[in-house]
């Protein structure tokens, strides 16, 4: 109704995953499948099912089940609470800054338990493989993961067990645009095995905050 005045609105960014559907800010990396996620399996949480990587995938560039959104500001923090205890062996889930160069912080389920890994991939569309920059063994699969985006799109990743004291992991990474889109930040859960039974990861919330350095 163009004859009225309306207050200025901004797109939703932070998501508490309390509704029955995903917010309009979220975009899948490719055409989506409803089997990839659930907001009903655990009340108040987003469940991402671990989807096997496509056979041709050497990195995340061709992986469709990345749940992403556009960057809301030149500088910001994005934090999520993850419960990865539902992952099966050789599966991982976490927080990613996606583009032609990308980096992520993920919890991996190994034969010894859980491990937190910071991973980097440069020139992903050219088929370059990922490299693990840093890692630390975990006592369980529950953590707070954070990405801090500073001036000139320089990103750093950190984690916390109590949401108060965050520990940086890996080297700074400069976000890079996608091939026809800008860089995006978001969540994922993938499986490196073609097993019949796969696991999942639960995310309690995804919150944006101010950049503090």
Coordinates of C-alpha atoms in Angstrom, one line a residue:
X1 CA 0.0 0.0 0.0
X2 CA 2.1 2.9 -1.3
X3 CA -0.1 5.7 0.2
X4 CA 1.1 4.9 3.7
X5 CA 4.3 5.5 5.6
X6 CA 6.1 2.6 7.1
X7 CA 9.0 2.3 9.6
X8 CA 12.4 1.3 8.2
X9 CA 12.9 -2.4 8.4
X10 CA 16.0 -4.6 8.0
X11 CA 16.2 -8.3 7.1
X12 CA 16.3 -10.8 9.9
X13 CA 19.8 -12.1 10.6
X14 CA 20.0 -13.6 14.1
X15 CA 17.9 -16.8 14.4
X16 CA 16.9 -18.5 17.6
X17 CA 15.4 -21.4 15.6
X18 CA 12.1 -21.2 17.6
X19 CA 9.8 -21.1 14.6
X20 CA 8.5 -23.9 12.4
X21 CA 10.3 -22.7 9.3
X22 CA 13.7 -21.2 8.5
X23 CA 13.9 -17.4 8.3
X24 CA 14.0 -15.8 4.9
X25 CA 17.6 -14.7 5.4
X26 CA 18.8 -18.3 5.0
X27 CA 19.9 -19.6 1.6
X28 CA 21.0 -23.1 0.6
X29 CA 24.1 -23.4 -1.5
X30 CA 22.1 -25.1 -4.2
X31 CA 18.6 -26.5 -4.7
X32 CA 17.5 -27.8 -1.4
X33 CA 16.0 -31.0 0.0
X34 CA 13.7 -31.0 3.0
X35 CA 15.5 -34.1 4.3
X36 CA 18.6 -31.9 5.1
X37 CA 17.1 -30.2 8.2
X38 CA 14.5 -30.2 10.8
X39 CA 13.1 -27.6 13.3
X40 CA 10.8 -30.2 14.9
X41 CA 13.2 -33.0 15.9
X42 CA 14.4 -31.1 18.9
X43 CA 12.3 -28.2 20.1
X44 CA 14.1 -24.8 19.8
X45 CA 17.0 -26.2 17.9
X46 CA 17.9 -26.5 14.2
X47 CA 18.9 -30.1 13.3
X48 CA 21.2 -30.5 10.2
X49 CA 21.4 -34.0 9.1
X50 CA 24.8 -35.2 7.9
X51 CA 24.6 -35.5 4.1
X52 CA 27.2 -37.5 2.2
X53 CA 29.5 -35.4 0.0
X54 CA 28.8 -35.8 -3.7
X55 CA 31.1 -38.3 -5.3
X56 CA 32.8 -35.6 -7.4
X57 CA 33.4 -33.3 -4.4
X58 CA 37.0 -32.5 -3.4
X59 CA 35.9 -29.6 -1.2
X60 CA 32.7 -27.8 -0.2
X61 CA 32.3 -25.8 -3.4
X62 CA 30.0 -28.4 -5.0
X63 CA 28.2 -29.4 -1.7
X64 CA 24.6 -28.2 -1.8
X65 CA 23.6 -28.6 1.8
X66 CA 25.4 -25.5 3.2
X67 CA 22.9 -23.2 5.1
X68 CA 24.2 -19.7 4.5
X69 CA 23.3 -16.0 4.6
X70 CA 24.7 -12.8 3.2
X71 CA 27.0 -10.8 5.4
X72 CA 25.0 -8.3 7.3
X73 CA 27.7 -5.6 7.8
X74 CA 31.3 -4.8 6.9
X75 CA 32.4 -5.9 10.4
X76 CA 30.6 -8.2 12.9
X77 CA 30.7 -11.4 14.9
X78 CA 28.6 -14.5 14.3
X79 CA 28.3 -17.1 17.1
X80 CA 26.4 -20.4 17.3
X81 CA 25.9 -23.0 20.0
X82 CA 26.4 -26.5 18.6
X83 CA 25.7 -29.9 20.0
X84 CA 27.5 -32.4 17.7
X85 CA 27.0 -35.5 19.9
X86 CA 24.6 -36.9 17.3
X87 CA 27.3 -37.1 14.6
X88 CA 28.4 -40.5 13.4
X89 CA 32.0 -41.6 12.7
X90 CA 33.7 -39.6 9.9
X91 CA 31.1 -36.8 10.0
X92 CA 31.6 -33.1 10.8
X93 CA 29.5 -30.0 11.4
X94 CA 30.3 -26.4 12.1
X95 CA 30.5 -22.8 11.1
X96 CA 31.8 -21.7 7.7
X97 CA 32.7 -18.5 5.8
X98 CA 32.0 -19.6 2.2
X99 CA 33.4 -18.2 -1.1
X100 CA 35.9 -19.1 -3.8
X101 CA 38.3 -19.2 -0.8
X102 CA 36.7 -20.5 2.3
X103 CA 37.4 -21.5 5.9
X104 CA 35.5 -23.2 8.6
X105 CA 35.6 -24.4 12.2
X106 CA 34.0 -27.8 12.7
X107 CA 33.6 -30.6 15.2
X108 CA 34.6 -33.9 13.7
X109 CA 33.5 -37.3 15.1
X110 CA 36.5 -39.7 15.0
X111 CA 37.1 -43.2 16.2
X112 CA 38.6 -41.6 19.4
X113 CA 35.8 -39.2 20.1
X114 CA 35.5 -35.6 19.0
X115 CA 38.0 -33.2 17.5
X116 CA 37.7 -29.5 16.6
X117 CA 39.3 -28.6 13.3
X118 CA 40.0 -25.3 11.6
X119 CA 40.1 -25.9 7.8
X120 CA 41.1 -23.7 4.8
X121 CA 40.5 -24.0 1.1
X122 CA 41.8 -21.6 -1.5
X123 CA 40.6 -21.5 -5.1
X124 CA 37.8 -24.0 -4.3
X125 CA 36.2 -23.8 -7.8
X126 CA 39.5 -25.0 -9.3
X127 CA 39.3 -28.2 -7.4
X128 CA 41.9 -27.4 -4.7
X129 CA 41.8 -29.6 -1.7
X130 CA 41.2 -28.5 1.9
X131 CA 44.0 -28.2 4.4
X132 CA 43.7 -28.5 8.2
X133 CA 45.3 -25.4 9.7
X134 CA 44.8 -26.3 13.4
X135 CA 43.0 -28.7 15.6
X136 CA 42.3 -29.7 19.2
X137 CA 40.8 -32.8 20.8
X138 CA 37.6 -32.4 22.7
X139 CA 36.1 -34.2 25.6
X140 CA 32.6 -33.9 24.1
X141 CA 30.7 -32.5 21.2
X142 CA 29.2 -29.4 22.7
X143 CA 30.8 -26.0 22.0
X144 CA 30.2 -22.3 21.1
X145 CA 31.7 -21.5 17.7
X146 CA 32.4 -17.9 16.6
X147 CA 33.7 -16.1 13.5
X148 CA 34.8 -12.5 13.9
X149 CA 34.9 -10.4 10.7
X150 CA 37.0 -7.3 10.9
X151 CA 38.1 -4.5 8.5
X152 CA 38.9 -5.6 5.0
X153 CA 36.9 -8.8 5.5
X154 CA 39.7 -10.4 7.6
X155 CA 38.1 -13.3 9.6
X156 CA 39.2 -15.1 12.7
X157 CA 37.6 -18.2 14.3
X158 CA 37.3 -19.0 18.0
X159 CA 35.6 -21.4 20.3
X160 CA 34.4 -21.5 23.9
X161 CA 33.1 -24.0 26.4
X162 CA 31.2 -21.5 28.5
X163 CA 30.3 -18.6 26.0
X164 CA 32.5 -16.2 28.0
X165 CA 36.1 -17.0 27.2
X166 CA 36.8 -17.6 23.5
X167 CA 40.0 -19.1 22.2
X168 CA 41.2 -18.3 18.7
X169 CA 42.2 -21.1 16.5
X170 CA 44.1 -21.0 13.2
X171 CA 45.4 -18.0 11.3
X172 CA 43.4 -15.0 10.1
X173 CA 41.6 -15.6 6.8
X174 CA 40.3 -13.0 4.3
X175 CA 36.8 -13.7 3.0
X176 CA 36.4 -13.9 -0.8
X177 CA 33.3 -13.7 -2.9
X178 CA 31.6 -16.6 -4.6
X179 CA 31.6 -16.9 -8.4
X180 CA 28.3 -15.0 -8.8
X181 CA 27.5 -14.1 -5.2
X182 CA 29.3 -12.5 -2.3
X183 CA 30.8 -14.4 0.5
X184 CA 28.3 -16.0 2.9
X185 CA 28.4 -17.2 6.5
X186 CA 26.5 -20.1 7.9
X187 CA 26.3 -23.7 9.1
X188 CA 26.8 -27.2 7.7
X189 CA 26.9 -30.9 8.5
X190 CA 28.5 -33.4 6.1
X191 CA 29.5 -37.1 6.0
X192 CA 32.6 -38.4 4.4
X193 CA 31.2 -41.9 4.2
X194 CA 28.4 -43.4 2.1
X195 CA 26.9 -45.2 5.2
X196 CA 23.2 -46.1 5.2
X197 CA 22.8 -44.6 8.7
X198 CA 24.0 -41.0 9.2
X199 CA 24.1 -38.7 12.1
X200 CA 23.2 -35.1 12.7
X201 CA 24.2 -31.9 14.5
X202 CA 21.9 -29.6 16.5
X203 CA 22.3 -25.8 16.6
X204 CA 20.5 -23.9 19.4
X205 CA 20.9 -20.5 17.9
X206 CA 22.9 -18.4 15.4
X207 CA 23.5 -14.8 16.6
X208 CA 25.2 -11.7 15.1
X209 CA 26.9 -9.2 17.3
X210 CA 29.2 -6.1 17.0
X211 CA 32.8 -6.4 16.0
X212 CA 35.1 -6.1 19.0
X213 CA 38.8 -6.3 18.8

